[in-house]
Coordinates of C-alpha atoms in Angstrom, one line a residue:
M146 CA 52.3 -38.1 35.8
K147 CA 54.7 -41.1 35.7
E148 CA 52.1 -43.5 37.2
N149 CA 49.7 -42.7 34.4
Y150 CA 51.8 -44.4 31.7
I151 CA 53.3 -47.1 33.9
K152 CA 49.8 -48.6 34.3
Y153 CA 50.0 -49.5 30.5
P154 CA 52.8 -52.2 30.1
E155 CA 52.7 -51.9 26.3
I156 CA 53.3 -48.2 26.4
E157 CA 56.1 -48.6 28.9
K158 CA 57.8 -51.2 26.7
L159 CA 57.5 -48.9 23.7
L160 CA 59.0 -46.0 25.6
K161 CA 62.0 -48.1 26.6
K162 CA 62.7 -49.0 22.9
T163 CA 63.3 -45.3 22.0
K164 CA 67.0 -44.6 21.2
F165 CA 66.9 -41.3 23.0
E166 CA 66.8 -40.6 26.7
L167 CA 63.4 -39.0 27.3
G168 CA 62.5 -36.7 30.2
E169 CA 59.4 -37.2 32.2
A170 CA 57.6 -34.5 30.3
D171 CA 58.4 -36.0 26.9
K172 CA 57.2 -39.4 28.1
V173 CA 53.9 -37.9 29.3
Y174 CA 53.5 -36.2 25.9
L175 CA 54.1 -39.5 24.0
F176 CA 51.8 -41.3 26.4
N177 CA 48.9 -39.0 25.7
N178 CA 49.3 -39.2 21.9
I179 CA 49.5 -43.1 22.0
K180 CA 46.5 -43.3 24.3
E181 CA 44.4 -41.2 22.0
S182 CA 45.5 -43.3 19.0
L183 CA 44.5 -46.5 20.8
R184 CA 41.1 -44.9 21.7
K185 CA 40.3 -44.1 18.1
K186 CA 41.4 -47.6 17.0
T187 CA 39.1 -49.1 19.6
V188 CA 36.1 -47.1 18.4
K189 CA 36.9 -48.1 14.8
N190 CA 37.1 -51.8 15.8
V191 CA 33.7 -51.6 17.6
I192 CA 32.0 -50.1 14.5
F193 CA 33.5 -52.7 12.1
S194 CA 32.9 -55.5 14.4
L195 CA 29.1 -55.1 13.9
H196 CA 27.4 -57.5 11.6
P197 CA 26.7 -56.0 8.2
L198 CA 23.0 -56.7 8.6
K199 CA 23.0 -54.7 11.9
I200 CA 24.7 -51.8 10.1
F201 CA 22.0 -51.9 7.4
A202 CA 19.2 -52.0 10.0
Y203 CA 20.6 -49.1 11.9
A204 CA 21.0 -47.1 8.7
S205 CA 17.5 -47.8 7.6
V206 CA 16.0 -46.7 10.9
F207 CA 18.1 -43.5 10.8
I208 CA 16.8 -42.7 7.2
V209 CA 13.2 -43.3 8.2
V210 CA 13.5 -41.0 11.2
I211 CA 15.0 -38.3 9.1
S212 CA 12.3 -38.7 6.5
V213 CA 9.4 -38.4 9.0
F214 CA 11.0 -35.4 10.5
V215 CA 11.3 -33.6 7.1
I216 CA 7.7 -34.5 6.2
L217 CA 6.4 -33.2 9.5
F218 CA 8.5 -30.0 9.3
N219 CA 7.3 -29.2 5.8
S220 CA 3.7 -29.8 6.6
T221 CA 3.8 -27.5 9.6
V222 CA 6.0 -24.8 8.4
G223 CA 5.5 -25.1 4.6
V224 CA 3.9 -21.7 4.7
F225 CA 7.5 -20.3 5.0
K226 CA 8.0 -21.3 1.3
K227 CA 5.9 -18.2 0.4
E228 CA 7.7 -15.3 1.9
V229 CA 5.7 -12.2 2.6
S230 CA 6.5 -9.2 0.3
F231 CA 5.0 -5.7 0.6
E232 CA 4.7 -3.4 -2.4
V233 CA 5.5 0.3 -2.0
V234 CA 2.5 2.2 -3.4
A235 CA 3.4 5.8 -2.4
G236 CA 6.0 7.9 -0.8
K237 CA 9.7 7.1 -0.1
A238 CA 11.9 6.0 2.8
F239 CA 15.2 4.2 3.5
T240 CA 16.5 0.9 4.6
S241 CA 20.0 0.5 6.0
S242 CA 21.4 0.0 2.5
K243 CA 19.1 1.8 0.0
E244 CA 16.3 4.3 -0.8
I245 CA 12.8 2.9 -1.1
R246 CA 10.4 4.4 -3.7
L247 CA 7.2 3.7 -5.5
G248 CA 7.0 0.3 -7.1
D249 CA 9.8 -1.3 -4.9
T250 CA 9.2 -4.5 -3.0
L251 CA 10.0 -4.9 0.7
K252 CA 10.6 -8.4 2.0
S253 CA 10.3 -9.8 5.5
G254 CA 13.1 -8.5 7.7
S255 CA 13.2 -5.1 6.1
K256 CA 14.0 -2.3 8.5
I257 CA 12.4 1.0 7.3
F258 CA 13.3 4.5 8.2
T259 CA 11.2 7.5 7.0
R260 CA 12.5 11.0 7.1
E261 CA 10.5 14.0 5.8
N262 CA 8.2 11.9 3.7
P263 CA 5.7 9.2 4.6
L264 CA 5.6 5.7 3.0
E265 CA 2.6 3.6 2.0
I266 CA 2.8 -0.2 1.5
K267 CA 0.4 -3.0 0.8
Y268 CA 0.3 -6.8 0.7
E269 CA -2.1 -8.6 -1.6
G270 CA -5.0 -6.2 -1.0
Q271 CA -5.3 -7.4 2.6
Y272 CA -2.8 -5.3 4.6
F273 CA -2.4 -1.5 4.0
V274 CA 0.0 0.5 6.1
R275 CA 1.0 4.2 6.0
I276 CA 4.3 4.8 7.8
F277 CA 4.4 8.5 8.8
E278 CA 7.4 10.8 8.7
N279 CA 10.4 10.3 11.1
T280 CA 9.4 6.7 11.9
E281 CA 11.4 3.5 12.4
F282 CA 9.4 0.4 11.3
N283 CA 10.3 -3.3 10.8
L284 CA 8.6 -6.1 8.8
I285 CA 9.7 -9.0 11.0
S286 CA 7.3 -11.7 9.8
R287 CA 8.3 -14.4 7.3
R288 CA 5.0 -16.2 6.6
P289 CA 1.7 -15.0 5.2
D290 CA -0.5 -16.6 8.0
R291 CA 1.2 -14.6 10.7
I292 CA 2.1 -11.0 9.8
V293 CA 4.1 -9.1 12.4
F294 CA 4.9 -5.4 12.2
E295 CA 7.2 -3.7 14.6
L296 CA 6.8 0.0 15.3
I297 CA 9.9 1.1 17.1
S298 CA 9.3 4.8 17.1
G299 CA 7.0 7.3 15.3
K300 CA 3.6 6.9 13.8
A301 CA 1.7 4.4 11.5
F302 CA -1.8 3.8 10.3
F303 CA -3.0 0.2 9.6
D304 CA -6.0 -0.9 7.5
I305 CA -6.2 -4.7 7.8
S306 CA -8.9 -6.8 6.0
R307 CA -10.6 -9.4 8.2
Q308 CA -8.8 -12.7 8.0
E309 CA -10.2 -15.5 10.2
K310 CA -7.4 -17.9 9.4
Y311 CA -4.5 -15.5 9.7
E312 CA -2.8 -13.7 12.6
C313 CA -1.6 -10.1 12.5
I314 CA 0.3 -8.4 15.3
V315 CA 1.7 -4.9 15.7
V316 CA 4.5 -4.8 18.3
T317 CA 5.7 -1.6 20.0
P318 CA 8.4 -1.3 22.7
S319 CA 5.7 -1.7 25.4
L320 CA 2.6 -3.3 23.8
E321 CA 1.5 -6.2 21.5
I322 CA -1.6 -5.4 19.4
F323 CA -3.6 -8.4 18.1
I324 CA -5.7 -7.7 14.9
K325 CA -8.6 -9.4 13.2
G326 CA -9.7 -7.0 10.5
T327 CA -9.7 -3.3 11.6
S328 CA -8.4 0.2 10.9
F329 CA -6.3 1.9 13.6
Y330 CA -3.5 4.3 14.3
V331 CA -0.5 3.8 16.5
E332 CA 2.0 6.4 17.8
V333 CA 5.1 5.4 19.9
K334 CA 6.0 8.5 21.8
S335 CA 8.7 6.9 23.9
F336 CA 9.8 3.4 25.1
E337 CA 7.2 3.5 27.8
E338 CA 4.4 5.6 26.1
T339 CA 2.2 4.4 23.2
K340 CA -1.1 5.7 21.9
V341 CA -3.6 3.6 19.9
E342 CA -6.7 5.0 18.1
L343 CA -9.3 2.5 16.8
I344 CA -11.4 3.7 13.8
K345 CA -13.1 0.4 12.9
G346 CA -13.4 -3.1 14.3
N347 CA -11.8 -4.1 17.6
L348 CA -8.4 -4.8 19.0
I349 CA -6.9 -6.9 21.8
I350 CA -3.9 -5.2 23.4
R351 CA -1.4 -6.8 25.8
E352 CA 1.3 -5.1 27.7
K353 CA 4.7 -6.8 27.4
K354 CA 5.8 -6.3 31.0
N355 CA 2.9 -7.6 33.1
K356 CA 0.9 -9.4 30.3
E357 CA -2.2 -7.5 31.3
T358 CA -4.8 -7.5 28.4
I359 CA -7.4 -5.0 27.4
E360 CA -10.0 -4.8 24.5
L361 CA -10.3 -1.7 22.5
K362 CA -13.6 -1.0 20.7
E363 CA -14.6 1.1 17.7
K364 CA -13.9 4.9 18.1
E365 CA -12.0 4.4 21.3
F366 CA -8.4 5.4 22.0
L367 CA -5.9 4.0 24.5
T368 CA -2.8 5.6 26.0
Y369 CA -0.3 3.4 27.8
R370 CA 2.2 4.9 30.3
G371 CA 2.9 1.9 32.5
K372 CA -0.9 1.4 32.7
F373 CA -3.9 1.5 30.3
E374 CA -6.0 4.6 30.0
K375 CA -9.0 4.5 27.7
G376 CA -11.1 7.3 26.1
V377 CA -13.5 8.1 23.3
I378 CA -12.2 9.6 20.0
T379 CA -13.5 13.0 19.1
N380 CA -12.8 15.1 16.0
Q381 CA -11.1 17.6 18.2
D382 CA -8.5 15.2 19.4
T383 CA -5.4 17.4 18.9
S384 CA -2.7 14.8 19.2
T385 CA -4.0 12.5 16.4
N386 CA -6.9 13.9 14.4
I387 CA -9.0 11.0 13.3
L388 CA -10.0 12.5 10.0
E389 CA -6.5 12.2 8.6
K390 CA -6.1 8.5 9.6
K391 CA -9.4 7.2 8.2
A392 CA -9.0 8.9 4.9
L393 CA -5.9 6.9 4.2
S394 CA -7.6 3.5 3.8
S395 CA -9.7 4.3 0.7
P396 CA -6.9 5.3 -1.7
F397 CA -5.2 2.0 -0.8
K398 CA -8.2 -0.1 -1.6
K399 CA -9.0 1.8 -4.7
S400 CA -5.5 1.2 -6.0
S401 CA -5.6 -2.5 -5.3
V402 CA -9.0 -3.1 -6.8
L403 CA -9.1 -0.7 -9.7
S404 CA -5.5 -0.3 -10.7
N405 CA -2.5 -2.5 -9.9
N406 CA -4.2 -5.8 -9.4
V407 CA -6.6 -5.7 -12.3
E408 CA -6.4 -8.8 -14.4
I409 CA -7.4 -7.9 -18.0
Q410 CA -8.9 -10.4 -20.4
K411 CA -6.8 -11.7 -23.3
G412 CA -7.0 -9.9 -26.6
I413 CA -8.4 -6.6 -27.5
E414 CA -12.1 -6.4 -28.2
N415 CA -14.7 -3.9 -29.0
Y416 CA -17.2 -2.6 -26.4
S417 CA -20.6 -4.4 -26.6
S418 CA -23.2 -1.9 -27.8
G419 CA -26.0 -3.1 -25.4
K420 CA -28.9 -0.7 -25.6
F421 CA -26.9 2.1 -27.1
E422 CA -27.1 2.7 -30.8
D423 CA -25.1 6.0 -30.9
T424 CA -21.4 5.3 -30.4
S425 CA -20.8 8.9 -29.2
E426 CA -23.1 8.2 -26.3
I427 CA -21.0 5.1 -25.4
K428 CA -17.8 7.2 -25.4
K429 CA -19.4 9.7 -23.1
L430 CA -20.4 7.1 -20.6
I431 CA -17.0 5.4 -20.8
K432 CA -15.5 8.7 -19.7
L433 CA -17.9 9.0 -16.8
G434 CA -17.7 5.4 -15.7
E435 CA -13.9 5.3 -15.9
A436 CA -14.2 2.5 -18.5
E437 CA -15.2 -0.2 -16.0
V438 CA -18.9 -0.5 -16.9
K439 CA -21.5 1.2 -19.0
I440 CA -24.4 2.9 -17.2
V441 CA -27.8 3.9 -18.4
L442 CA -28.2 7.0 -16.3
D443 CA -31.9 7.3 -16.7
D444 CA -33.0 4.3 -14.7
G445 CA -29.7 2.8 -13.4
T446 CA -29.8 -0.2 -15.7
L447 CA -26.3 -1.6 -16.2
I448 CA -24.8 -2.7 -19.5
T449 CA -21.7 -4.7 -19.1
R450 CA -18.9 -4.7 -21.7
K451 CA -15.6 -6.5 -22.4
E452 CA -12.2 -5.1 -21.7
I453 CA -10.1 -3.8 -24.6
I454 CA -6.7 -4.0 -22.9
P455 CA -4.5 -7.1 -23.3
Q456 CA -4.0 -9.6 -20.5
G457 CA -0.8 -9.2 -18.4
I458 CA -0.8 -5.4 -18.4
N459 CA -0.8 -4.1 -14.8
I460 CA -2.4 -0.7 -14.8
I461 CA -1.5 2.2 -12.6
N462 CA -4.1 4.5 -14.1
Y463 CA -5.6 5.6 -17.4
T464 CA -7.6 8.3 -19.1
V465 CA -10.1 8.1 -21.9
A466 CA -10.0 11.0 -24.3
G467 CA -12.1 11.0 -27.5
D468 CA -11.5 7.8 -29.4
E469 CA -8.4 6.9 -27.5
I470 CA -7.4 5.5 -24.1
Y471 CA -4.0 6.3 -22.5
I472 CA -2.7 3.9 -20.0
I473 CA 0.1 4.1 -17.4
T474 CA 1.5 0.7 -16.5
E475 CA 3.3 -0.7 -13.5
N476 CA 6.5 -1.2 -15.5
E477 CA 6.7 2.6 -16.2
R478 CA 5.3 2.6 -19.8
L479 CA 2.7 4.8 -21.4
L480 CA 0.4 3.0 -23.8
A481 CA -2.2 4.3 -26.3
Y482 CA -5.1 2.3 -27.7
S483 CA -8.0 3.2 -29.8
L484 CA -11.5 2.3 -28.4
N485 CA -12.0 -0.1 -31.3
G486 CA -9.1 -2.2 -29.9
N487 CA -6.0 -1.1 -31.9
K488 CA -2.7 -0.5 -30.2
L489 CA -1.5 3.0 -31.4
W490 CA 1.9 3.3 -29.7
E491 CA 4.0 2.7 -26.6
N492 CA 6.6 4.8 -24.8
S493 CA 9.0 3.6 -22.1
V494 CA 10.7 6.9 -21.0
M495 CA 8.0 8.0 -18.6
G496 CA 9.3 7.2 -15.1
K497 CA 7.4 6.1 -12.0
V498 CA 3.9 7.4 -11.5
S499 CA 1.7 7.3 -8.4
Y500 CA -1.5 5.3 -8.5
T501 CA -3.4 8.6 -7.6
S502 CA -2.0 10.4 -10.7
K503 CA -3.7 10.0 -14.2
P504 CA -2.6 11.1 -17.6
V505 CA -4.0 14.5 -18.5
V506 CA -4.9 15.2 -22.1
Y507 CA -4.9 18.8 -23.2
Q508 CA -5.3 19.7 -26.9
D509 CA -2.7 17.5 -28.8
F510 CA -0.5 16.7 -25.8
I511 CA -0.5 14.2 -22.9
Y512 CA 0.9 15.4 -19.5
I513 CA 2.3 12.8 -17.0
A514 CA 3.3 13.8 -13.5
T515 CA 5.9 11.4 -12.0
V516 CA 7.4 10.8 -8.6
D517 CA 11.0 10.6 -9.9
N518 CA 11.2 12.4 -13.3
G519 CA 9.2 15.6 -12.9
I520 CA 6.6 16.3 -15.6
K521 CA 6.7 14.5 -19.0
I522 CA 4.9 15.8 -22.0
F523 CA 4.1 13.6 -25.0
D524 CA 2.4 14.3 -28.3
K525 CA -0.4 12.0 -29.5
K526 CA 2.1 10.0 -31.5
G527 CA 3.8 9.0 -28.3
R528 CA 6.9 11.2 -28.8
L529 CA 8.4 12.9 -25.8
V530 CA 8.3 16.6 -26.6
N531 CA 9.2 18.2 -23.2
S532 CA 10.5 17.2 -19.8
I533 CA 10.4 19.5 -16.8
N534 CA 12.5 18.7 -13.7
V535 CA 10.7 19.2 -10.4
E536 CA 12.6 18.9 -7.0
D537 CA 9.8 17.0 -5.2
S538 CA 7.6 14.1 -6.2
I539 CA 4.2 14.7 -7.7
V540 CA 1.6 12.2 -6.4
I541 CA -1.8 13.3 -7.6
T542 CA -3.2 14.3 -11.0
P543 CA -2.1 17.8 -12.1
W544 CA -4.3 20.4 -13.7
I545 CA -3.5 21.9 -17.1
L546 CA -4.7 25.5 -17.5
D547 CA -3.2 25.9 -20.9
K548 CA -0.3 24.5 -22.9
N549 CA 2.2 26.6 -20.9
S550 CA 0.6 26.5 -17.4
I551 CA 0.2 23.6 -15.0
I552 CA -0.8 23.3 -11.4
F553 CA 0.3 20.4 -9.2
V554 CA 0.8 19.3 -5.6
T555 CA 4.1 18.0 -4.4
E556 CA 4.6 15.1 -1.9
K557 CA 5.5 17.7 0.8
G558 CA 2.1 19.4 0.5
E559 CA 3.0 22.4 -1.7
L560 CA 0.5 23.6 -4.2
V561 CA 2.5 24.9 -7.2
Y562 CA 1.6 27.0 -10.3
L563 CA 4.4 26.4 -12.9
D564 CA 5.0 28.4 -16.0
I565 CA 6.2 25.7 -18.4
K566 CA 7.4 28.0 -21.2
N567 CA 9.6 30.2 -18.9
R568 CA 10.4 27.5 -16.4
I569 CA 9.4 29.6 -13.4
F570 CA 7.0 29.2 -10.5
R571 CA 4.3 31.8 -10.5
W572 CA 3.2 31.0 -7.0
K573 CA 3.4 28.3 -4.3
F574 CA 1.0 27.6 -1.5
D575 CA 1.7 25.4 1.6
L576 CA -1.3 23.2 2.4
K577 CA 0.3 22.3 5.8
S578 CA -0.6 18.7 5.3
S579 CA 1.1 15.7 3.8
L580 CA -2.3 14.2 2.9
F581 CA -4.4 15.8 0.2
Y582 CA -6.9 14.9 -2.4
P583 CA -7.5 15.4 -6.2
F584 CA -8.4 19.1 -6.8
V585 CA -10.5 20.9 -9.4
V586 CA -10.3 24.3 -11.2
D587 CA -13.5 26.1 -12.2
K588 CA -14.0 29.8 -13.2
N589 CA -10.4 30.8 -12.4
L590 CA -10.8 29.3 -8.9
L591 CA -9.0 26.3 -7.5
F592 CA -10.7 24.0 -4.9
I593 CA -8.7 21.5 -2.9
T594 CA -9.2 19.6 0.3
T595 CA -7.0 18.3 3.1
P596 CA -8.3 16.1 5.9
Y597 CA -9.2 19.3 7.9
K598 CA -10.0 22.1 5.4
L599 CA -11.7 23.0 2.1
Y600 CA -9.8 25.7 0.3
C601 CA -10.8 28.2 -2.5
I602 CA -7.7 29.7 -4.1
T603 CA -7.5 32.2 -6.9
V604 CA -5.6 30.7 -9.9
D605 CA -3.9 33.9 -11.1
I606 CA -2.0 34.9 -7.9
G607 CA -2.6 32.0 -5.5
N608 CA -4.5 33.9 -2.8
I609 CA -7.0 32.2 -0.5
L610 CA -10.5 33.5 -1.2
W611 CA -12.0 31.4 1.6
Q612 CA -11.3 28.3 3.7
K613 CA -13.6 26.2 5.7
E614 CA -13.1 23.6 8.4
I615 CA -14.7 20.3 7.3
N616 CA -16.0 17.6 9.5
Q617 CA -16.0 14.8 7.0
K618 CA -13.9 11.6 6.5
L619 CA -12.9 12.0 2.9
T620 CA -12.3 9.3 0.2
S621 CA -9.8 9.6 -2.7
E622 CA -12.6 10.6 -5.1
P623 CA -11.9 14.0 -6.6
L624 CA -13.9 17.1 -5.9
M625 CA -16.8 17.5 -8.4
V626 CA -18.4 20.6 -9.7
Y627 CA -22.1 21.0 -10.4
R628 CA -23.1 24.5 -11.4
D629 CA -22.1 26.8 -8.4
Y630 CA -21.7 23.9 -6.0
L631 CA -18.9 21.5 -4.9
I632 CA -19.5 17.8 -4.2
L633 CA -17.3 16.1 -1.6
I634 CA -17.5 12.3 -1.4
G635 CA -16.8 11.1 2.1
I636 CA -16.7 7.7 3.8
G637 CA -20.5 6.9 4.0
E638 CA -21.4 10.5 3.4
I639 CA -22.0 13.0 0.5
S640 CA -21.8 16.8 1.1
I641 CA -22.6 19.7 -1.1
Y642 CA -20.9 23.1 -0.6
T643 CA -21.4 26.5 -2.3
Q644 CA -18.6 27.7 -4.4
N645 CA -19.0 31.4 -3.5
T646 CA -18.7 31.1 0.3
G647 CA -17.9 27.5 1.1
E648 CA -21.0 27.1 3.2
L649 CA -22.4 23.6 3.7
Y650 CA -25.5 23.4 1.5
K651 CA -26.7 19.8 1.9
T652 CA -25.4 16.5 3.3
T653 CA -26.7 12.9 3.3
N654 CA -25.5 9.6 4.8
V655 CA -25.0 6.5 2.6
S656 CA -25.0 2.9 3.8
G657 CA -21.6 1.5 2.8
N658 CA -18.4 3.2 1.7
I659 CA -18.6 5.0 -1.6
L660 CA -16.2 3.6 -4.2
R661 CA -17.0 5.7 -7.3
A662 CA -19.2 8.8 -8.1
V663 CA -20.4 10.1 -11.4
V664 CA -22.1 13.4 -12.2
E665 CA -24.3 13.5 -15.3
K666 CA -26.8 16.3 -16.1
E667 CA -28.9 16.9 -12.9
K668 CA -27.9 13.6 -11.2
L669 CA -25.2 12.1 -9.0
I670 CA -24.7 8.3 -9.4
I671 CA -22.7 6.5 -6.7
F672 CA -21.4 2.9 -6.3
T673 CA -21.0 1.5 -2.8
E674 CA -19.0 -1.3 -1.4
N675 CA -22.1 -3.2 -0.4
E676 CA -23.0 -3.5 -4.1
K677 CA -25.5 -0.7 -4.4
I678 CA -26.0 1.9 -7.1
I679 CA -27.8 5.0 -5.9
C680 CA -28.9 8.0 -7.9
Y681 CA -29.5 11.4 -6.3
S682 CA -30.9 14.7 -7.7
L683 CA -28.5 17.7 -7.6
P684 CA -28.0 19.8 -5.7
D685 CA -30.7 18.7 -3.1
L686 CA -29.5 15.1 -2.9
V687 CA -33.0 13.6 -3.1
K688 CA -32.8 9.9 -3.8
I689 CA -34.2 9.0 -7.2
Y690 CA -33.5 5.2 -7.1
E691 CA -31.4 2.5 -5.5
K692 CA -30.6 -0.9 -6.9
T693 CA -28.3 -3.8 -6.5
A694 CA -25.4 -4.1 -8.9
D695 CA -24.8 -7.1 -11.1
E696 CA -21.8 -9.4 -10.9
K697 CA -19.7 -7.3 -13.3
I698 CA -20.0 -4.3 -11.1
N699 CA -19.1 -6.4 -8.1
L700 CA -15.9 -7.6 -9.8
Y701 CA -14.6 -4.0 -10.1
F702 CA -16.0 -2.3 -7.1
K703 CA -15.7 -4.7 -4.2

């Protein structure tokens, strides 16, 4: 160590000037400190020995380089500025820190855990996902041109609109699924086993381990257990029945087009009279057409009209009753308007309501079934007159038998008859399904469907009168009654069943998915996604006419 500092004469002289006798170790310590100080001074001298113009030139080049980098970075990844957020439209689940419920927003990076309830989410009407019970699911994408879902365990259904410019991927522990507009179901059974069922479109699937790729076509399924095994989907597929998966996509689309995302014109205006002179006839057609358009049912001629609801109100659902319209909004408010455009009242103590649940008007009261506050009952002045706590969420429109009796379906699939006055359950019926559809009561009989069955249940005691297996991919349209018949609206299909026995009476196929159906007198009017209006006779489903809708219809029914 001695020779290290002896090589530097200046340091040696400095050490000799110290007043204290230093040991060899102390000299080495001082040497290292002095050497480091000299090194810093040298660097400092080099920097300041540069000509000022050189410093300016170097600084200018540095600034230009940084500016170019920033511009290029923003142009290539500027899409990150709009972070992807998904809206919860039904069900409930959990993240690592909180509970997720209807109306919540899930941002990129969210880790989702479902328990006994499924969760349904959407993004800008393009991506719809149902996450089934007992599933772990991640949203790991942070940009709208590349959506990445991660299904770690459990089951999920995806309905993705075709997006040529965007990329969407579903990742499982063993597979990568590349999507360009399709509907399909994925189940992760274990780290090594994944099943995929394709309902519509096509998929490219790549295994992570060996990078082998396979294409899946419509109505095919794939099982991966270290290698690909393909097959054709049948309705008897016991592991993942296809009827249940397909039925999920229509409620999503209906919500995004007809409810949450509706942009309403500014101001409140009267309906245009068109060909109608009698205002009572206009009201009747408003009820049937759900207030989107007016329809001349005789020949299918359409009469457009202007909206009466102010701009900026995001609607969950609404009901027209007499001269008034009752509106459930996204921000948990109940609004009332007259059909001539006057706002009557507003109430903000309602709670969260599912997009599949409408206000029910019975006599002088309005019944609202919520997902978090049970059943709320308002009078026609907007005052809360009764509140009934229910343990589980109610997600579809209830049925009011009389002012003291209500029937509803819980999120867990229980059909319940509640005595409001005495606060007791008269009966409960387990539908054995977490997916169900709006029901109807007629002649003291209740009719309800699940993806597998059509039930006829006696209202008084809740007994099954009959039940029938159905082989139909249902939409979210409610069951409709015509005389002694039931009308079921399916995906591209209409079926007529008898009320007495549940036998299939008549069925017909329709080109294009059915978005809305109306029964009037002896006719059934349907609106399809390919912009057609078709009229059938009832109950034999003989086509009376078919015509193309005008632009106003397209706006609401695409």
